[in-house]
Amino acid sequence: MFDPMKSSTYKNISCDLPACNKLETRGCSTEKRCNYTYGYGDSSTTHGVLAQETITLTSNIRKDVSLQGFLFGCGHNNTGGFNDHEMGIIGLGRGPLSLVSQIGPLFGGKKMSQCLVPFNTDVSISSKMSFGKGSELLGDDVVTTPMVIPEHDPTPYLVTLL
């Protein structure tokens, strides 16, 4: 589990910073930390502080890419589908603080693809995610689905099923 106290690059975001205003549900602690509450479609919730950290991703050429100042919610009170073996949820929506929105400008656009292995696949074989330019998947066995943007909430991705 991530422990902010063991990180030399972790920093809580102040309520006075513009990043705090990008949250839909925010509050301010007595210490001026930017608090958030977020709910998911499965009724899970997370409550915590908006923070920034240096994160490291492994590229498709096995080269590590470090991203400084990455904004994320550091949850302190999570309910619902969370468990002791998970560290969190990656935001892939179109909101301003999602992973895709934050790294998009660095990697050629707000694009992503996800290739899921079958459900009962050996746990040593992982699914893959790609971001930015070149994340398009092509091939004979590739199935794609166009995304639908709902008018009432432009953040989530939806698909039309036939």
mmCIF file with all atom_site columns, N, CA and C in Angstrom, residues 113-157:
data_model
loop_
_atom_site.group_PDB
_atom_site.id
_atom_site.type_symbol
_atom_site.label_atom_id
_atom_site.label_alt_id
_atom_site.label_comp_id
_atom_site.label_asym_id
_atom_site.label_entity_id
_atom_site.label_seq_id
_atom_site.pdbx_PDB_ins_code
_atom_site.Cartn_x
_atom_site.Cartn_y
_atom_site.Cartn_z
_atom_site.occupancy
_atom_site.B_iso_or_equiv
_atom_site.pdbx_formal_charge
_atom_site.auth_seq_id
_atom_site.auth_comp_id
_atom_site.auth_asym_id
_atom_site.auth_atom_id
_atom_site.pdbx_PDB_model_num
ATOM 1   N N  . SER A 1 113 ? -6.102  2.924   -24.932 1.00 0.00 ? 113 SER A N  1
ATOM 2   C CA . SER A 1 113 ? -6.701  1.650   -25.308 1.00 0.00 ? 113 SER A CA 1
ATOM 3   C C  . SER A 1 113 ? -6.365  0.648   -24.219 1.00 0.00 ? 113 SER A C  1
ATOM 4   N N  . GLN A 1 114 ? -7.215  -0.341  -24.119 1.00 0.00 ? 114 GLN A N  1
ATOM 5   C CA . GLN A 1 114 ? -7.038  -1.364  -23.104 1.00 0.00 ? 114 GLN A CA 1
ATOM 6   C C  . GLN A 1 114 ? -7.292  -2.720  -23.748 1.00 0.00 ? 114 GLN A C  1
ATOM 7   N N  . CYS A 1 115 ? -6.358  -3.610  -23.581 1.00 0.00 ? 115 CYS A N  1
ATOM 8   C CA . CYS A 1 115 ? -6.483  -4.951  -24.130 1.00 0.00 ? 115 CYS A CA 1
ATOM 9   C C  . CYS A 1 115 ? -6.591  -5.912  -22.947 1.00 0.00 ? 115 CYS A C  1
ATOM 10  N N  . LEU A 1 116 ? -7.774  -6.437  -22.735 1.00 0.00 ? 116 LEU A N  1
ATOM 11  C CA . LEU A 1 116 ? -8.019  -7.298  -21.575 1.00 0.00 ? 116 LEU A CA 1
ATOM 12  C C  . LEU A 1 116 ? -7.792  -8.761  -21.916 1.00 0.00 ? 116 LEU A C  1
ATOM 13  N N  . VAL A 1 117 ? -7.086  -9.448  -21.036 1.00 0.00 ? 117 VAL A N  1
ATOM 14  C CA . VAL A 1 117 ? -6.943  -10.893 -21.192 1.00 0.00 ? 117 VAL A CA 1
ATOM 15  C C  . VAL A 1 117 ? -8.237  -11.541 -20.702 1.00 0.00 ? 117 VAL A C  1
ATOM 16  N N  . PRO A 1 118 ? -8.552  -12.754 -21.157 1.00 0.00 ? 118 PRO A N  1
ATOM 17  C CA . PRO A 1 118 ? -9.770  -13.424 -20.674 1.00 0.00 ? 118 PRO A CA 1
ATOM 18  C C  . PRO A 1 118 ? -9.782  -13.562 -19.158 1.00 0.00 ? 118 PRO A C  1
ATOM 19  N N  . PHE A 1 119 ? -10.965 -13.604 -18.582 1.00 0.00 ? 119 PHE A N  1
ATOM 20  C CA . PHE A 1 119 ? -11.152 -13.579 -17.130 1.00 0.00 ? 119 PHE A CA 1
ATOM 21  C C  . PHE A 1 119 ? -10.358 -14.661 -16.397 1.00 0.00 ? 119 PHE A C  1
ATOM 22  N N  . ASN A 1 120 ? -10.336 -15.879 -16.878 1.00 0.00 ? 120 ASN A N  1
ATOM 23  C CA . ASN A 1 120 ? -9.664  -16.975 -16.176 1.00 0.00 ? 120 ASN A CA 1
ATOM 24  C C  . ASN A 1 120 ? -8.216  -17.184 -16.584 1.00 0.00 ? 120 ASN A C  1
ATOM 25  N N  . THR A 1 121 ? -7.585  -16.166 -17.152 1.00 0.00 ? 121 THR A N  1
ATOM 26  C CA . THR A 1 121 ? -6.188  -16.250 -17.572 1.00 0.00 ? 121 THR A CA 1
ATOM 27  C C  . THR A 1 121 ? -5.281  -16.315 -16.350 1.00 0.00 ? 121 THR A C  1
ATOM 28  N N  . ASP A 1 122 ? -4.171  -17.032 -16.475 1.00 0.00 ? 122 ASP A N  1
ATOM 29  C CA . ASP A 1 122 ? -3.161  -17.122 -15.412 1.00 0.00 ? 122 ASP A CA 1
ATOM 30  C C  . ASP A 1 122 ? -2.801  -15.714 -14.939 1.00 0.00 ? 122 ASP A C  1
ATOM 31  N N  . VAL A 1 123 ? -2.716  -15.490 -13.637 1.00 0.00 ? 123 VAL A N  1
ATOM 32  C CA . VAL A 1 123 ? -2.464  -14.155 -13.083 1.00 0.00 ? 123 VAL A CA 1
ATOM 33  C C  . VAL A 1 123 ? -1.094  -13.602 -13.451 1.00 0.00 ? 123 VAL A C  1
ATOM 34  N N  . SER A 1 124 ? -0.184  -14.444 -13.921 1.00 0.00 ? 124 SER A N  1
ATOM 35  C CA . SER A 1 124 ? 1.133   -13.952 -14.330 1.00 0.00 ? 124 SER A CA 1
ATOM 36  C C  . SER A 1 124 ? 1.075   -13.259 -15.697 1.00 0.00 ? 124 SER A C  1
ATOM 37  N N  . ILE A 1 125 ? -0.048  -13.405 -16.395 1.00 0.00 ? 125 ILE A N  1
ATOM 38  C CA . ILE A 1 125 ? -0.239  -12.735 -17.680 1.00 0.00 ? 125 ILE A CA 1
ATOM 39  C C  . ILE A 1 125 ? -1.151  -11.539 -17.449 1.00 0.00 ? 125 ILE A C  1
ATOM 40  N N  . SER A 1 126 ? -0.670  -10.359 -17.786 1.00 0.00 ? 126 SER A N  1
ATOM 41  C CA . SER A 1 126 ? -1.431  -9.157  -17.464 1.00 0.00 ? 126 SER A CA 1
ATOM 42  C C  . SER A 1 126 ? -2.072  -8.536  -18.693 1.00 0.00 ? 126 SER A C  1
ATOM 43  N N  . SER A 1 127 ? -3.128  -7.776  -18.445 1.00 0.00 ? 127 SER A N  1
ATOM 44  C CA . SER A 1 127 ? -3.748  -6.967  -19.488 1.00 0.00 ? 127 SER A CA 1
ATOM 45  C C  . SER A 1 127 ? -2.834  -5.779  -19.767 1.00 0.00 ? 127 SER A C  1
ATOM 46  N N  . LYS A 1 128 ? -3.002  -5.161  -20.909 1.00 0.00 ? 128 LYS A N  1
ATOM 47  C CA . LYS A 1 128 ? -2.148  -4.028  -21.297 1.00 0.00 ? 128 LYS A CA 1
ATOM 48  C C  . LYS A 1 128 ? -2.984  -2.783  -21.516 1.00 0.00 ? 128 LYS A C  1
ATOM 49  N N  . MET A 1 129 ? -2.405  -1.645  -21.164 1.00 0.00 ? 129 MET A N  1
ATOM 50  C CA . MET A 1 129 ? -3.019  -0.361  -21.432 1.00 0.00 ? 129 MET A CA 1
ATOM 51  C C  . MET A 1 129 ? -2.018  0.480   -22.202 1.00 0.00 ? 129 MET A C  1
ATOM 52  N N  . SER A 1 130 ? -2.518  1.241   -23.146 1.00 0.00 ? 130 SER A N  1
ATOM 53  C CA . SER A 1 130 ? -1.666  2.144   -23.919 1.00 0.00 ? 130 SER A CA 1
ATOM 54  C C  . SER A 1 130 ? -2.276  3.539   -23.873 1.00 0.00 ? 130 SER A C  1
ATOM 55  N N  . PHE A 1 131 ? -1.411  4.540   -23.881 1.00 0.00 ? 131 PHE A N  1
ATOM 56  C CA . PHE A 1 131 ? -1.859  5.921   -23.793 1.00 0.00 ? 131 PHE A CA 1
ATOM 57  C C  . PHE A 1 131 ? -1.221  6.752   -24.890 1.00 0.00 ? 131 PHE A C  1
ATOM 58  N N  . GLY A 1 132 ? -1.962  7.740   -25.373 1.00 0.00 ? 132 GLY A N  1
ATOM 59  C CA . GLY A 1 132 ? -1.442  8.706   -26.317 1.00 0.00 ? 132 GLY A CA 1
ATOM 60  C C  . GLY A 1 132 ? -1.319  8.199   -27.739 1.00 0.00 ? 132 GLY A C  1
ATOM 61  N N  . LYS A 1 133 ? -0.476  8.888   -28.513 1.00 0.00 ? 133 LYS A N  1
ATOM 62  C CA . LYS A 1 133 ? -0.276  8.560   -29.922 1.00 0.00 ? 133 LYS A CA 1
ATOM 63  C C  . LYS A 1 133 ? 0.211   7.114   -30.045 1.00 0.00 ? 133 LYS A C  1
ATOM 64  N N  . GLY A 1 134 ? -0.365  6.388   -30.954 1.00 0.00 ? 134 GLY A N  1
ATOM 65  C CA . GLY A 1 134 ? 0.031   5.000   -31.163 1.00 0.00 ? 134 GLY A CA 1
ATOM 66  C C  . GLY A 1 134 ? -0.725  4.006   -30.301 1.00 0.00 ? 134 GLY A C  1
ATOM 67  N N  . SER A 1 135 ? -1.716  4.460   -29.562 1.00 0.00 ? 135 SER A N  1
ATOM 68  C CA . SER A 1 135 ? -2.461  3.539   -28.700 1.00 0.00 ? 135 SER A CA 1
ATOM 69  C C  . SER A 1 135 ? -3.582  2.821   -29.439 1.00 0.00 ? 135 SER A C  1
ATOM 70  N N  . GLU A 1 136 ? -3.734  3.129   -30.721 1.00 0.00 ? 136 GLU A N  1
ATOM 71  C CA . GLU A 1 136 ? -4.755  2.459   -31.513 1.00 0.00 ? 136 GLU A CA 1
ATOM 72  C C  . GLU A 1 136 ? -4.372  0.992   -31.693 1.00 0.00 ? 136 GLU A C  1
ATOM 73  N N  . LEU A 1 137 ? -5.357  0.115   -31.606 1.00 0.00 ? 137 LEU A N  1
ATOM 74  C CA . LEU A 1 137 ? -5.109  -1.315  -31.778 1.00 0.00 ? 137 LEU A CA 1
ATOM 75  C C  . LEU A 1 137 ? -5.589  -1.747  -33.159 1.00 0.00 ? 137 LEU A C  1
ATOM 76  N N  . LEU A 1 138 ? -4.751  -2.502  -33.852 1.00 0.00 ? 138 LEU A N  1
ATOM 77  C CA . LEU A 1 138 ? -5.090  -2.972  -35.177 1.00 0.00 ? 138 LEU A CA 1
ATOM 78  C C  . LEU A 1 138 ? -4.789  -4.463  -35.274 1.00 0.00 ? 138 LEU A C  1
ATOM 79  N N  . GLY A 1 139 ? -5.512  -5.156  -36.129 1.00 0.00 ? 139 GLY A N  1
ATOM 80  C CA . GLY A 1 139 ? -5.236  -6.574  -36.332 1.00 0.00 ? 139 GLY A CA 1
ATOM 81  C C  . GLY A 1 139 ? -6.495  -7.360  -36.598 1.00 0.00 ? 139 GLY A C  1
ATOM 82  N N  . ASP A 1 140 ? -6.322  -8.589  -37.070 1.00 0.00 ? 140 ASP A N  1
ATOM 83  C CA . ASP A 1 140 ? -7.459  -9.435  -37.436 1.00 0.00 ? 140 ASP A CA 1
ATOM 84  C C  . ASP A 1 140 ? -8.339  -9.793  -36.238 1.00 0.00 ? 140 ASP A C  1
ATOM 85  N N  . ASP A 1 141 ? -7.751  -10.003 -35.064 1.00 0.00 ? 141 ASP A N  1
ATOM 86  C CA . ASP A 1 141 ? -8.518  -10.431 -33.895 1.00 0.00 ? 141 ASP A CA 1
ATOM 87  C C  . ASP A 1 141 ? -8.930  -9.284  -32.977 1.00 0.00 ? 141 ASP A C  1
ATOM 88  N N  . VAL A 1 142 ? -8.709  -8.055  -33.417 1.00 0.00 ? 142 VAL A N  1
ATOM 89  C CA . VAL A 1 142 ? -9.025  -6.891  -32.591 1.00 0.00 ? 142 VAL A CA 1
ATOM 90  C C  . VAL A 1 142 ? -10.469 -6.471  -32.827 1.00 0.00 ? 142 VAL A C  1
ATOM 91  N N  . VAL A 1 143 ? -11.194 -6.269  -31.729 1.00 0.00 ? 143 VAL A N  1
ATOM 92  C CA . VAL A 1 143 ? -12.569 -5.788  -31.796 1.00 0.00 ? 143 VAL A CA 1
ATOM 93  C C  . VAL A 1 143 ? -12.596 -4.417  -31.130 1.00 0.00 ? 143 VAL A C  1
ATOM 94  N N  . THR A 1 144 ? -13.165 -3.426  -31.793 1.00 0.00 ? 144 THR A N  1
ATOM 95  C CA . THR A 1 144 ? -13.251 -2.094  -31.212 1.00 0.00 ? 144 THR A CA 1
ATOM 96  C C  . THR A 1 144 ? -14.711 -1.668  -31.113 1.00 0.00 ? 144 THR A C  1
ATOM 97  N N  . THR A 1 145 ? -14.968 -0.747  -30.219 1.00 0.00 ? 145 THR A N  1
ATOM 98  C CA . THR A 1 145 ? -16.310 -0.224  -30.006 1.00 0.00 ? 145 THR A CA 1
ATOM 99  C C  . THR A 1 145 ? -16.220 1.290   -29.906 1.00 0.00 ? 145 THR A C  1
ATOM 100 N N  . PRO A 1 146 ? -16.977 2.034   -30.704 1.00 0.00 ? 146 PRO A N  1
ATOM 101 C CA . PRO A 1 146 ? -16.930 3.487   -30.589 1.00 0.00 ? 146 PRO A CA 1
ATOM 102 C C  . PRO A 1 146 ? -17.549 3.955   -29.264 1.00 0.00 ? 146 PRO A C  1
ATOM 103 N N  . MET A 1 147 ? -17.003 5.017   -28.740 1.00 0.00 ? 147 MET A N  1
ATOM 104 C CA . MET A 1 147 ? -17.491 5.570   -27.482 1.00 0.00 ? 147 MET A CA 1
ATOM 105 C C  . MET A 1 147 ? -18.598 6.585   -27.742 1.00 0.00 ? 147 MET A C  1
ATOM 106 N N  . VAL A 1 148 ? -19.514 6.674   -26.793 1.00 0.00 ? 148 VAL A N  1
ATOM 107 C CA . VAL A 1 148 ? -20.619 7.616   -26.850 1.00 0.00 ? 148 VAL A CA 1
ATOM 108 C C  . VAL A 1 148 ? -20.419 8.617   -25.721 1.00 0.00 ? 148 VAL A C  1
ATOM 109 N N  . ILE A 1 149 ? -20.572 9.898   -26.012 1.00 0.00 ? 149 ILE A N  1
ATOM 110 C CA . ILE A 1 149 ? -20.436 10.930  -24.989 1.00 0.00 ? 149 ILE A CA 1
ATOM 111 C C  . ILE A 1 149 ? -21.832 11.363  -24.557 1.00 0.00 ? 149 ILE A C  1
ATOM 112 N N  . PRO A 1 150 ? -22.212 11.058  -23.300 1.00 0.00 ? 150 PRO A N  1
ATOM 113 C CA . PRO A 1 150 ? -23.544 11.468  -22.838 1.00 0.00 ? 150 PRO A CA 1
ATOM 114 C C  . PRO A 1 150 ? -23.613 12.977  -22.635 1.00 0.00 ? 150 PRO A C  1
ATOM 115 N N  . GLU A 1 151 ? -24.735 13.565  -22.998 1.00 0.00 ? 151 GLU A N  1
ATOM 116 C CA . GLU A 1 151 ? -24.891 15.018  -22.873 1.00 0.00 ? 151 GLU A CA 1
ATOM 117 C C  . GLU A 1 151 ? -24.972 15.464  -21.414 1.00 0.00 ? 151 GLU A C  1
ATOM 118 N N  . HIS A 1 152 ? -25.583 14.650  -20.541 1.00 0.00 ? 152 HIS A N  1
ATOM 119 C CA . HIS A 1 152 ? -25.791 15.054  -19.147 1.00 0.00 ? 152 HIS A CA 1
ATOM 120 C C  . HIS A 1 152 ? -24.513 15.020  -18.316 1.00 0.00 ? 152 HIS A C  1
ATOM 121 N N  . ASP A 1 153 ? -23.514 14.221  -18.719 1.00 0.00 ? 153 ASP A N  1
ATOM 122 C CA . ASP A 1 153 ? -22.259 14.117  -17.976 1.00 0.00 ? 153 ASP A CA 1
ATOM 123 C C  . ASP A 1 153 ? -21.168 13.694  -18.949 1.00 0.00 ? 153 ASP A C  1
ATOM 124 N N  . PRO A 1 154 ? -20.340 14.625  -19.422 1.00 0.00 ? 154 PRO A N  1
ATOM 125 C CA . PRO A 1 154 ? -19.351 14.293  -20.448 1.00 0.00 ? 154 PRO A CA 1
ATOM 126 C C  . PRO A 1 154 ? -18.118 13.543  -19.931 1.00 0.00 ? 154 PRO A C  1
ATOM 127 N N  . THR A 1 155 ? -18.050 13.211  -18.636 1.00 0.00 ? 155 THR A N  1
ATOM 128 C CA . THR A 1 155 ? -16.866 12.561  -18.076 1.00 0.00 ? 155 THR A CA 1
ATOM 129 C C  . THR A 1 155 ? -16.759 11.078  -18.410 1.00 0.00 ? 155 THR A C  1
ATOM 130 N N  . PRO A 1 156 ? -17.818 10.260  -18.245 1.00 0.00 ? 156 PRO A N  1
ATOM 131 C CA . PRO A 1 156 ? -17.649 8.809   -18.463 1.00 0.00 ? 156 PRO A CA 1
ATOM 132 C C  . PRO A 1 156 ? -17.628 8.429   -19.941 1.00 0.00 ? 156 PRO A C  1
ATOM 133 N N  . TYR A 1 157 ? -17.125 7.254   -20.196 1.00 0.00 ? 157 TYR A N  1
ATOM 134 C CA . TYR A 1 157 ? -17.196 6.653   -21.527 1.00 0.00 ? 157 TYR A CA 1
ATOM 135 C C  . TYR A 1 157 ? -18.369 5.690   -21.509 1.00 0.00 ? 157 TYR A C  1
#
